[in-house]
Amino acid sequence: MSASQPMKVRVPRDLHAITTTADDVEQAGPRAGLSSTDTKAIWAALKGLYRSGAHPGVSFCLRRHGEVVFNRSIGHAEGNGPADPPLAPKRLLTPDTPVCLFSASKAVTAVLIHKLAEDGGIDLNQRVSHYLPEFGAAGKQQTTISDVLAHRGGFPTMNLPKPERRVELMEDWDRVIRLICEAPPTSGRQMSYHAITGGFILAEVLQRVTGEPIAKFLDQHIRKPLKMKHFTYGIAKKHWPDVAINYEAGAPVRFPISTVAERALFVPFPEVVRASNTDSFKTAVIPAGNIFATADETSRFFQMLLDGGVVGGKRILKVETVARIARPVGRMNLDRTLMIPMRYSEGMMLGARPAGLYGPDTADAFGHLGFMNVLGWADPSRHLSAALLTTGKAILGTHLIALSRLLTVISNRCG
């Protein structure tokens, strides 16, 4: 494969042998307000995304009116990456396979911060330096918790000193916090995606206030109440053999997109992919980027928000808290890190009209994107919660057309 050719996986003509199903859509027929024609159209579009060749594995879960419509996977968790030899040992991706959510983890961390505020531990409109005095030492005294949640904190990841921008830094908690606190603000309250920095500061505030690790707070307030096996920062060593491997894929990334990607990702694109498969990454706690979960667990999390903070009759969050989580902060504007128009709430990436991150006419939808094509979201107007977890890390390529088509089909069929 030449350096100019797209990196693609080998896609068999018949996908049946590499498809794992944990639902009974075909047997049950119409369900959750969707006809058999609707479910067939969505499934065809999902297969179309896999056939684009960008993703060794795709896991998908869709709930509508709280009912699981799809919980399926296609492809491999390991062994069929673009650069893997044809005879490499292969491991199927199943709906039970944990996948790294990358930046979709930000939505979870944000909900934990909102929960802490609901319980009276913090005030979202209070300055960060009130809880973390050293944060205000370099000119960020006026930055509030709300500003950080909405990517208006003034300290995007590119603020960190260039010599310190290496993957290993994310595994050195105390050093990250010190560097962020020492860095002067660069973007004021302008919208600029905080890829890594915001998550660390939010988690440090939570830990200072509660005296507990954020991983324990997640366990107590989300993972256990929602009865999840995974859904943790990093992942226990006993589950390492089950984790899906991430692969660099798609068309070669060149200037100027490579520059924008590095500004957002902290280090060059291929380095992030490589690091995400290491043992140290699985051991670390990276609040903005390393929750491991299944598609079902991710959809279940957003279903809880869609249901106003209730799961199984138990209240996790107040209705008012969920409303604030989904409420826009400002209008759509140019994100000065991503260099594209974005809408944020205090913690979520929002949909848009006439089209947005979650498909056409999705102004009410909220969720988060994770490292290219990982998506978790809820759409109140369509009564759906969904998760699309992919293992091919591709910025450019024909998969974008297939992804757009899938999101369009979901939006149209569930509308």
Coordinates of N, CA and C in Angstrom, one line a residue, residues 189-366:
R189 N -12.7 34.1 26.6 CA -13.9 33.3 26.6 C -14.4 33.0 25.3
Q190 N -13.5 33.1 24.3 CA -13.9 32.6 22.9 C -14.0 31.1 22.9
M191 N -14.9 30.6 22.1 CA -15.1 29.1 22.0 C -13.8 28.5 21.3
S192 N -13.2 27.6 22.1 CA -12.0 26.9 21.6 C -11.9 25.5 22.3
Y193 N -12.1 24.5 21.5 CA -12.2 23.1 22.1 C -11.0 22.8 23.0
H194 N -11.3 22.4 24.2 CA -10.3 22.0 25.2 C -10.2 20.5 25.1
A195 N -9.4 20.0 24.2 CA -9.3 18.5 24.0 C -9.0 17.7 25.2
I196 N -8.0 18.1 25.9 CA -7.5 17.4 27.1 C -7.5 18.2 28.4
T197 N -7.2 19.5 28.3 CA -7.0 20.3 29.5 C -8.2 20.5 30.3
G198 N -9.4 20.7 29.7 CA -10.6 21.0 30.4 C -11.0 19.8 31.3
G199 N -10.9 18.6 30.8 CA -11.2 17.4 31.6 C -10.4 17.2 32.8
F200 N -9.1 17.5 32.7 CA -8.2 17.4 33.9 C -8.6 18.4 35.0
I201 N -8.9 19.6 34.6 CA -9.2 20.7 35.5 C -10.5 20.4 36.2
L202 N -11.5 20.0 35.4 CA -12.8 19.6 36.0 C -12.7 18.5 37.0
A203 N -11.9 17.5 36.6 CA -11.7 16.3 37.5 C -11.0 16.7 38.8
E204 N -10.0 17.6 38.6 CA -9.2 18.0 39.8 C -10.1 18.8 40.8
V205 N -11.0 19.6 40.2 CA -11.9 20.3 41.1 C -12.8 19.4 41.9
L206 N -13.3 18.4 41.1 CA -14.2 17.4 41.8 C -13.4 16.7 42.9
Q207 N -12.2 16.3 42.6 CA -11.4 15.5 43.6 C -11.1 16.4 44.8
R208 N -10.8 17.7 44.6 CA -10.5 18.6 45.7 C -11.7 18.7 46.6
V209 N -12.8 18.8 46.0 CA -14.1 19.1 46.8 C -14.5 17.9 47.5
T210 N -14.5 16.7 46.8 CA -15.1 15.5 47.4 C -14.0 14.7 48.2
G211 N -12.7 14.9 47.9 CA -11.7 14.1 48.6 C -11.6 12.7 48.0
E212 N -12.3 12.4 46.9 CA -12.3 11.1 46.3 C -11.9 11.2 44.8
P213 N -11.3 10.1 44.3 CA -10.9 10.0 42.9 C -12.2 10.1 42.0
I214 N -12.0 10.8 40.9 CA -13.2 10.9 40.0 C -13.7 9.5 39.5
A215 N -12.8 8.5 39.4 CA -13.2 7.2 39.0 C -14.2 6.6 40.0
K216 N -13.9 6.9 41.3 CA -14.9 6.4 42.3 C -16.2 7.1 42.2
F217 N -16.2 8.4 42.0 CA -17.4 9.2 41.8 C -18.2 8.7 40.7
L218 N -17.6 8.4 39.5 CA -18.2 7.8 38.4 C -18.9 6.4 38.8
D219 N -18.1 5.6 39.5 CA -18.6 4.3 39.9 C -19.9 4.4 40.7
Q220 N -19.9 5.3 41.7 CA -21.0 5.5 42.6 C -22.2 6.1 42.0
H221 N -22.0 7.0 41.1 CA -23.2 7.8 40.6 C -23.7 7.5 39.3
I222 N -22.9 6.8 38.5 CA -23.3 6.4 37.1 C -23.2 4.9 36.9
R223 N -22.0 4.3 37.0 CA -21.7 3.0 36.5 C -22.6 2.0 37.3
K224 N -22.5 2.0 38.6 CA -23.3 1.0 39.4 C -24.8 1.2 39.3
P225 N -25.3 2.5 39.4 CA -26.8 2.6 39.3 C -27.3 2.2 37.9
L226 N -26.5 2.3 36.9 CA -26.9 1.9 35.5 C -26.5 0.5 35.2
K227 N -26.0 -0.2 36.2 CA -25.6 -1.6 36.1 C -24.7 -1.9 34.9
M228 N -23.6 -1.2 34.9 CA -22.7 -1.4 33.7 C -21.5 -2.2 34.1
K229 N -21.0 -3.0 33.2 CA -19.8 -3.9 33.5 C -18.6 -3.0 33.3
H230 N -18.5 -2.2 32.3 CA -17.4 -1.4 32.0 C -17.7 0.1 32.4
F231 N -17.6 1.0 31.4 CA -17.9 2.4 31.6 C -17.0 3.0 32.7
T232 N -15.7 2.8 32.5 CA -14.7 3.2 33.5 C -13.6 4.0 32.8
Y233 N -13.0 4.9 33.6 CA -11.7 5.6 33.1 C -10.7 4.5 33.0
G234 N -10.1 4.3 31.9 CA -9.2 3.2 31.8 C -10.0 1.9 31.9
I235 N -9.3 0.8 32.0 CA -10.0 -0.5 32.2 C -9.2 -1.5 33.0
A236 N -9.9 -2.3 33.8 CA -9.2 -3.2 34.6 C -8.4 -4.2 33.8
K237 N -7.2 -4.6 34.3 CA -6.3 -5.5 33.6 C -6.9 -6.8 33.2
K238 N -7.8 -7.3 34.0 CA -8.5 -8.6 33.6 C -9.3 -8.5 32.3
H239 N -9.6 -7.2 31.9 CA -10.4 -7.0 30.7 C -9.6 -6.6 29.5
W240 N -8.3 -6.4 29.7 CA -7.4 -6.0 28.6 C -7.5 -6.9 27.4
P241 N -7.6 -8.3 27.5 CA -7.6 -9.1 26.3 C -8.9 -8.9 25.5
D242 N -9.9 -8.3 26.1 CA -11.2 -8.1 25.5 C -11.3 -6.8 24.7
V243 N -10.5 -5.9 25.0 CA -10.6 -4.5 24.5 C -10.3 -4.5 23.0
A244 N -11.1 -3.7 22.2 CA -10.9 -3.5 20.8 C -9.6 -2.6 20.5
I245 N -8.9 -3.1 19.6 CA -7.7 -2.3 19.2 C -8.1 -1.2 18.2
N246 N -7.4 -0.1 18.4 CA -7.6 1.1 17.5 C -6.6 1.1 16.3
Y247 N -7.1 1.5 15.1 CA -6.2 1.4 14.0 C -6.2 2.7 13.2
E248 N -5.1 3.2 12.7 CA -5.0 4.3 11.8 C -5.6 3.9 10.5
A249 N -6.5 4.7 9.9 CA -7.1 4.3 8.7 C -7.5 5.5 7.9
G250 N -8.1 5.3 6.7 CA -8.6 6.4 5.9 C -7.5 7.0 5.0
A251 N -7.8 8.1 4.4 CA -6.9 8.8 3.5 C -5.7 9.4 4.3
P252 N -4.5 9.6 3.7 CA -3.4 10.2 4.4 C -3.8 11.6 4.8
V253 N -3.4 12.0 6.0 CA -3.7 13.3 6.6 C -2.5 14.2 6.4
R254 N -2.8 15.3 5.6 CA -1.7 16.2 5.2 C -2.1 17.6 5.6
F255 N -1.1 18.5 5.5 CA -1.4 19.9 5.7 C -2.5 20.5 4.8
P256 N -3.4 21.3 5.3 CA -3.4 21.9 6.6 C -4.2 21.1 7.6
I257 N -4.9 20.1 7.2 CA -5.7 19.3 8.1 C -4.9 18.7 9.2
S258 N -3.7 18.2 8.8 CA -2.8 17.6 9.8 C -2.5 18.6 11.0
T259 N -2.3 19.9 10.6 CA -2.0 20.9 11.6 C -3.2 21.1 12.5
V260 N -4.4 21.2 12.0 CA -5.6 21.4 12.8 C -5.8 20.2 13.7
A261 N -5.6 19.0 13.1 CA -5.7 17.8 13.9 C -4.8 17.8 15.1
E262 N -3.5 18.2 14.9 CA -2.5 18.2 16.0 C -2.9 19.2 17.0
R263 N -3.4 20.4 16.6 CA -3.8 21.4 17.5 C -4.9 20.9 18.5
A264 N -5.8 20.1 17.9 CA -6.9 19.5 18.7 C -6.5 18.3 19.5
L265 N -5.7 17.5 18.9 CA -5.3 16.2 19.5 C -4.1 16.2 20.5
F266 N -3.4 17.4 20.5 CA -2.3 17.5 21.4 C -1.0 17.0 20.8
V267 N -1.0 15.9 20.1 CA 0.2 15.3 19.4 C -0.2 14.9 18.0
P268 N 0.7 14.5 17.2 CA 0.3 14.1 15.8 C -0.6 12.9 15.9
F269 N -1.5 12.9 14.9 CA -2.6 11.9 14.8 C -2.1 10.5 15.0
P270 N -1.1 10.0 14.2 CA -0.7 8.6 14.4 C -0.2 8.2 15.8
E271 N 0.4 9.2 16.4 CA 0.9 8.9 17.8 C -0.3 8.7 18.8
V272 N -1.4 9.4 18.6 CA -2.5 9.2 19.5 C -3.1 7.7 19.3
V273 N -3.2 7.3 18.0 CA -3.7 6.0 17.7 C -2.8 4.9 18.4
R274 N -1.5 5.1 18.2 CA -0.5 4.1 18.8 C -0.6 4.1 20.3
A275 N -0.7 5.3 20.9 CA -0.7 5.3 22.4 C -2.0 4.7 23.0
S276 N -3.1 4.8 22.2 CA -4.4 4.4 22.7 C -4.4 2.8 22.9
N277 N -3.5 2.1 22.3 CA -3.4 0.7 22.5 C -2.5 0.2 23.5
T278 N -1.8 1.1 24.2 CA -0.8 0.7 25.2 C -1.4 0.4 26.5
D279 N -0.6 -0.4 27.3 CA -1.1 -0.7 28.7 C -1.2 0.5 29.5
S280 N -0.2 1.4 29.4 CA -0.2 2.6 30.2 C -1.5 3.5 30.0
F281 N -2.0 3.5 28.7 CA -3.2 4.3 28.4 C -4.4 3.6 29.1
K282 N -4.4 2.3 29.1 CA -5.5 1.6 29.7 C -5.5 1.7 31.3
T283 N -4.3 2.0 31.8 CA -4.2 2.1 33.2 C -4.5 3.5 33.7
A284 N -4.2 4.5 32.9 CA -4.4 5.9 33.3 C -5.8 6.3 33.4
V285 N -6.0 7.5 34.1 CA -7.3 8.1 34.2 C -7.2 9.4 33.4
I286 N -7.9 9.5 32.3 CA -7.8 10.7 31.4 C -9.2 11.2 31.3
P287 N -9.7 12.1 32.1 CA -11.1 12.5 32.2 C -11.7 12.9 30.9
A288 N -10.9 13.5 30.0 CA -11.4 13.9 28.7 C -11.3 12.9 27.6
G289 N -10.8 11.7 27.9 CA -10.5 10.8 26.8 C -10.3 9.4 26.9
N290 N -10.5 8.7 28.1 CA -10.3 7.3 28.0 C -11.3 6.4 28.8
I291 N -12.5 6.8 28.7 CA -13.6 5.8 29.2 C -13.7 4.7 28.2
F292 N -13.7 3.5 28.8 CA -13.9 2.3 28.0 C -15.4 1.8 28.2
A293 N -16.1 1.5 27.2 CA -17.5 1.1 27.3 C -17.9 0.3 26.1
T294 N -19.1 -0.3 26.2 CA -19.8 -0.9 25.1 C -20.7 0.1 24.5
A295 N -21.2 -0.2 23.3 CA -22.2 0.7 22.7 C -23.5 0.7 23.5
D296 N -23.9 -0.5 24.0 CA -25.1 -0.6 24.8 C -25.0 0.3 26.1
E297 N -23.8 0.2 26.7 CA -23.6 1.1 27.9 C -23.7 2.5 27.6
T298 N -23.1 2.9 26.5 CA -23.1 4.3 26.1 C -24.5 4.8 25.8
S299 N -25.2 4.0 25.0 CA -26.6 4.3 24.7 C -27.4 4.4 26.0
R300 N -27.2 3.5 26.9 CA -27.9 3.5 28.2 C -27.6 4.8 29.0
F301 N -26.4 5.3 29.0 CA -26.1 6.5 29.7 C -26.9 7.7 29.1
F302 N -27.0 7.8 27.7 CA -27.7 8.9 27.1 C -29.2 8.7 27.3
Q303 N -29.7 7.4 27.4 CA -31.1 7.1 27.7 C -31.5 7.7 29.0
M304 N -30.6 7.5 30.0 CA -30.8 8.1 31.3 C -31.1 9.6 31.3
L305 N -30.3 10.3 30.5 CA -30.4 11.7 30.3 C -31.7 12.0 29.5
L306 N -32.0 11.2 28.5 CA -33.2 11.4 27.8 C -34.5 11.2 28.6
D307 N -34.4 10.3 29.6 CA -35.5 10.1 30.5 C -35.5 11.0 31.7
G308 N -34.8 12.2 31.6 CA -34.9 13.2 32.6 C -34.1 12.8 33.9
G309 N -33.1 11.9 33.7 CA -32.2 11.6 34.9 C -32.7 10.4 35.7
V310 N -33.6 9.6 35.1 CA -34.1 8.4 35.8 C -33.8 7.2 35.1
V311 N -33.4 6.1 35.8 CA -33.2 4.8 35.2 C -33.8 3.8 36.1
G312 N -34.6 2.9 35.6 CA -35.2 1.8 36.4 C -36.0 2.3 37.5
G313 N -36.6 3.5 37.4 CA -37.4 4.1 38.5 C -36.6 4.8 39.6
K314 N -35.2 4.8 39.4 CA -34.3 5.4 40.3 C -33.8 6.7 39.7
R315 N -33.9 7.8 40.5 CA -33.5 9.1 40.0 C -32.0 9.3 40.2
I316 N -31.3 9.5 39.1 CA -29.8 9.7 39.1 C -29.5 11.2 39.1
L317 N -30.3 12.0 38.4 CA -30.1 13.4 38.3 C -31.5 14.1 38.3
K318 N -31.5 15.3 38.8 CA -32.8 16.1 38.8 C -33.1 16.5 37.3
V319 N -34.4 16.7 37.1 CA -34.8 17.1 35.8 C -34.2 18.5 35.4
E320 N -34.1 19.4 36.4 CA -33.5 20.7 36.1 C -32.0 20.5 35.8
T321 N -31.3 19.5 36.3 CA -29.9 19.3 36.0 C -29.8 18.9 34.6
V322 N -30.6 17.9 34.2 CA -30.5 17.4 32.8 C -30.8 18.5 31.8
A323 N -31.8 19.4 32.1 CA -32.2 20.5 31.3 C -31.0 21.4 31.1
R324 N -30.2 21.7 32.1 CA -29.1 22.5 32.0 C -27.9 21.9 31.2
I325 N -27.8 20.6 31.4 CA -26.8 19.8 30.6 C -27.0 20.0 29.1
A326 N -28.2 20.0 28.7 CA -28.5 20.1 27.3 C -28.7 21.5 26.8
R327 N -28.7 22.5 27.6 CA -29.0 23.9 27.2 C -27.8 24.5 26.5
P328 N -28.1 25.1 25.3 CA -27.0 25.8 24.6 C -26.3 26.9 25.4
V329 N -25.0 27.0 25.2 CA -24.3 28.2 25.7 C -23.9 29.0 24.5
G330 N -24.6 30.1 24.2 CA -24.4 30.9 23.0 C -24.9 30.2 21.8
R331 N -24.7 30.9 20.7 CA -25.1 30.4 19.4 C -24.0 29.6 18.7
M332 N -24.3 29.0 17.5 CA -23.3 28.3 16.8 C -22.2 29.4 16.3
N333 N -21.0 29.0 16.5 CA -19.9 29.9 16.2 C -18.7 29.1 15.8
L334 N -17.7 29.8 15.3 CA -16.4 29.1 14.9 C -15.6 28.7 16.1
D335 N -15.4 27.4 16.2 CA -14.5 26.9 17.2 C -13.1 27.1 16.8
R336 N -12.3 27.9 17.6 CA -11.0 28.3 17.2 C -9.9 27.2 17.3
T337 N -10.3 26.1 17.9 CA -9.4 24.9 17.8 C -9.7 24.0 16.6
L338 N -11.0 23.7 16.5 CA -11.4 22.7 15.5 C -11.5 23.4 14.1
M339 N -11.7 24.7 14.1 CA -11.9 25.6 12.9 C -13.1 25.2 12.1
I340 N -14.1 24.8 12.8 CA -15.4 24.5 12.2 C -16.5 25.1 13.1
P341 N -17.7 25.4 12.6 CA -18.8 25.9 13.4 C -19.3 24.8 14.4
M342 N -19.5 25.2 15.7 CA -19.9 24.3 16.7 C -20.9 24.9 17.6
R343 N -21.8 24.1 18.2 CA -22.7 24.5 19.3 C -22.4 23.6 20.5
Y344 N -22.2 24.3 21.6 CA -21.9 23.5 22.9 C -22.9 23.9 23.9
S345 N -23.2 23.0 24.8 CA -23.8 23.3 26.1 C -22.7 23.2 27.1
E346 N -23.1 23.2 28.4 CA -22.1 23.0 29.4 C -21.7 21.5 29.5
G347 N -21.0 21.1 28.5 CA -20.5 19.7 28.5 C -20.8 18.8 27.3
M348 N -21.8 19.3 26.5 CA -22.2 18.5 25.3 C -21.9 19.2 24.0
M349 N -21.7 18.4 23.0 CA -21.7 18.9 21.6 C -23.2 18.8 21.1
L350 N -23.7 19.9 20.6 CA -25.1 19.9 20.2 C -25.3 19.8 18.8
G351 N -26.5 19.2 18.4 CA -26.9 19.1 17.0 C -27.3 20.5 16.4
A352 N -27.8 20.5 15.2 CA -28.1 21.7 14.6 C -29.1 21.5 13.5
R353 N -29.6 22.6 13.0 CA -30.6 22.7 11.9 C -30.1 23.6 10.8
P354 N -30.1 23.3 9.6 CA -30.8 22.2 9.0 C -30.0 20.8 9.1
A355 N -28.7 20.9 9.4 CA -28.0 19.6 9.6 C -26.9 19.9 10.6
G356 N -26.5 18.8 11.4 CA -25.5 18.9 12.4 C -24.8 17.6 12.6
L357 N -24.1 17.6 13.7 CA -23.2 16.4 14.0 C -24.0 15.1 14.1
Y358 N -25.3 15.1 14.4 CA -26.1 13.9 14.5 C -27.1 13.7 13.4
G359 N -26.9 14.4 12.3 CA -27.7 14.2 11.2 C -28.6 15.5 10.9
P360 N -29.5 15.4 9.9 CA -30.3 16.5 9.6 C -31.4 16.8 10.6
D361 N -31.7 18.1 10.8 CA -32.7 18.6 11.7 C -32.6 18.0 13.1
T362 N -31.4 18.2 13.7 CA -31.2 17.6 15.0 C -30.8 18.7 16.0
A363 N -31.5 19.9 15.9 CA -31.2 21.0 16.8 C -31.3 20.6 18.3
D364 N -32.2 19.7 18.6 CA -32.5 19.3 20.0 C -31.5 18.2 20.5
A365 N -30.8 17.6 19.6 CA -29.9 16.5 20.0 C -28.7 17.0 20.8
F366 N -28.2 16.1 21.7 CA -27.0 16.4 22.4 C -26.2 15.2 22.7

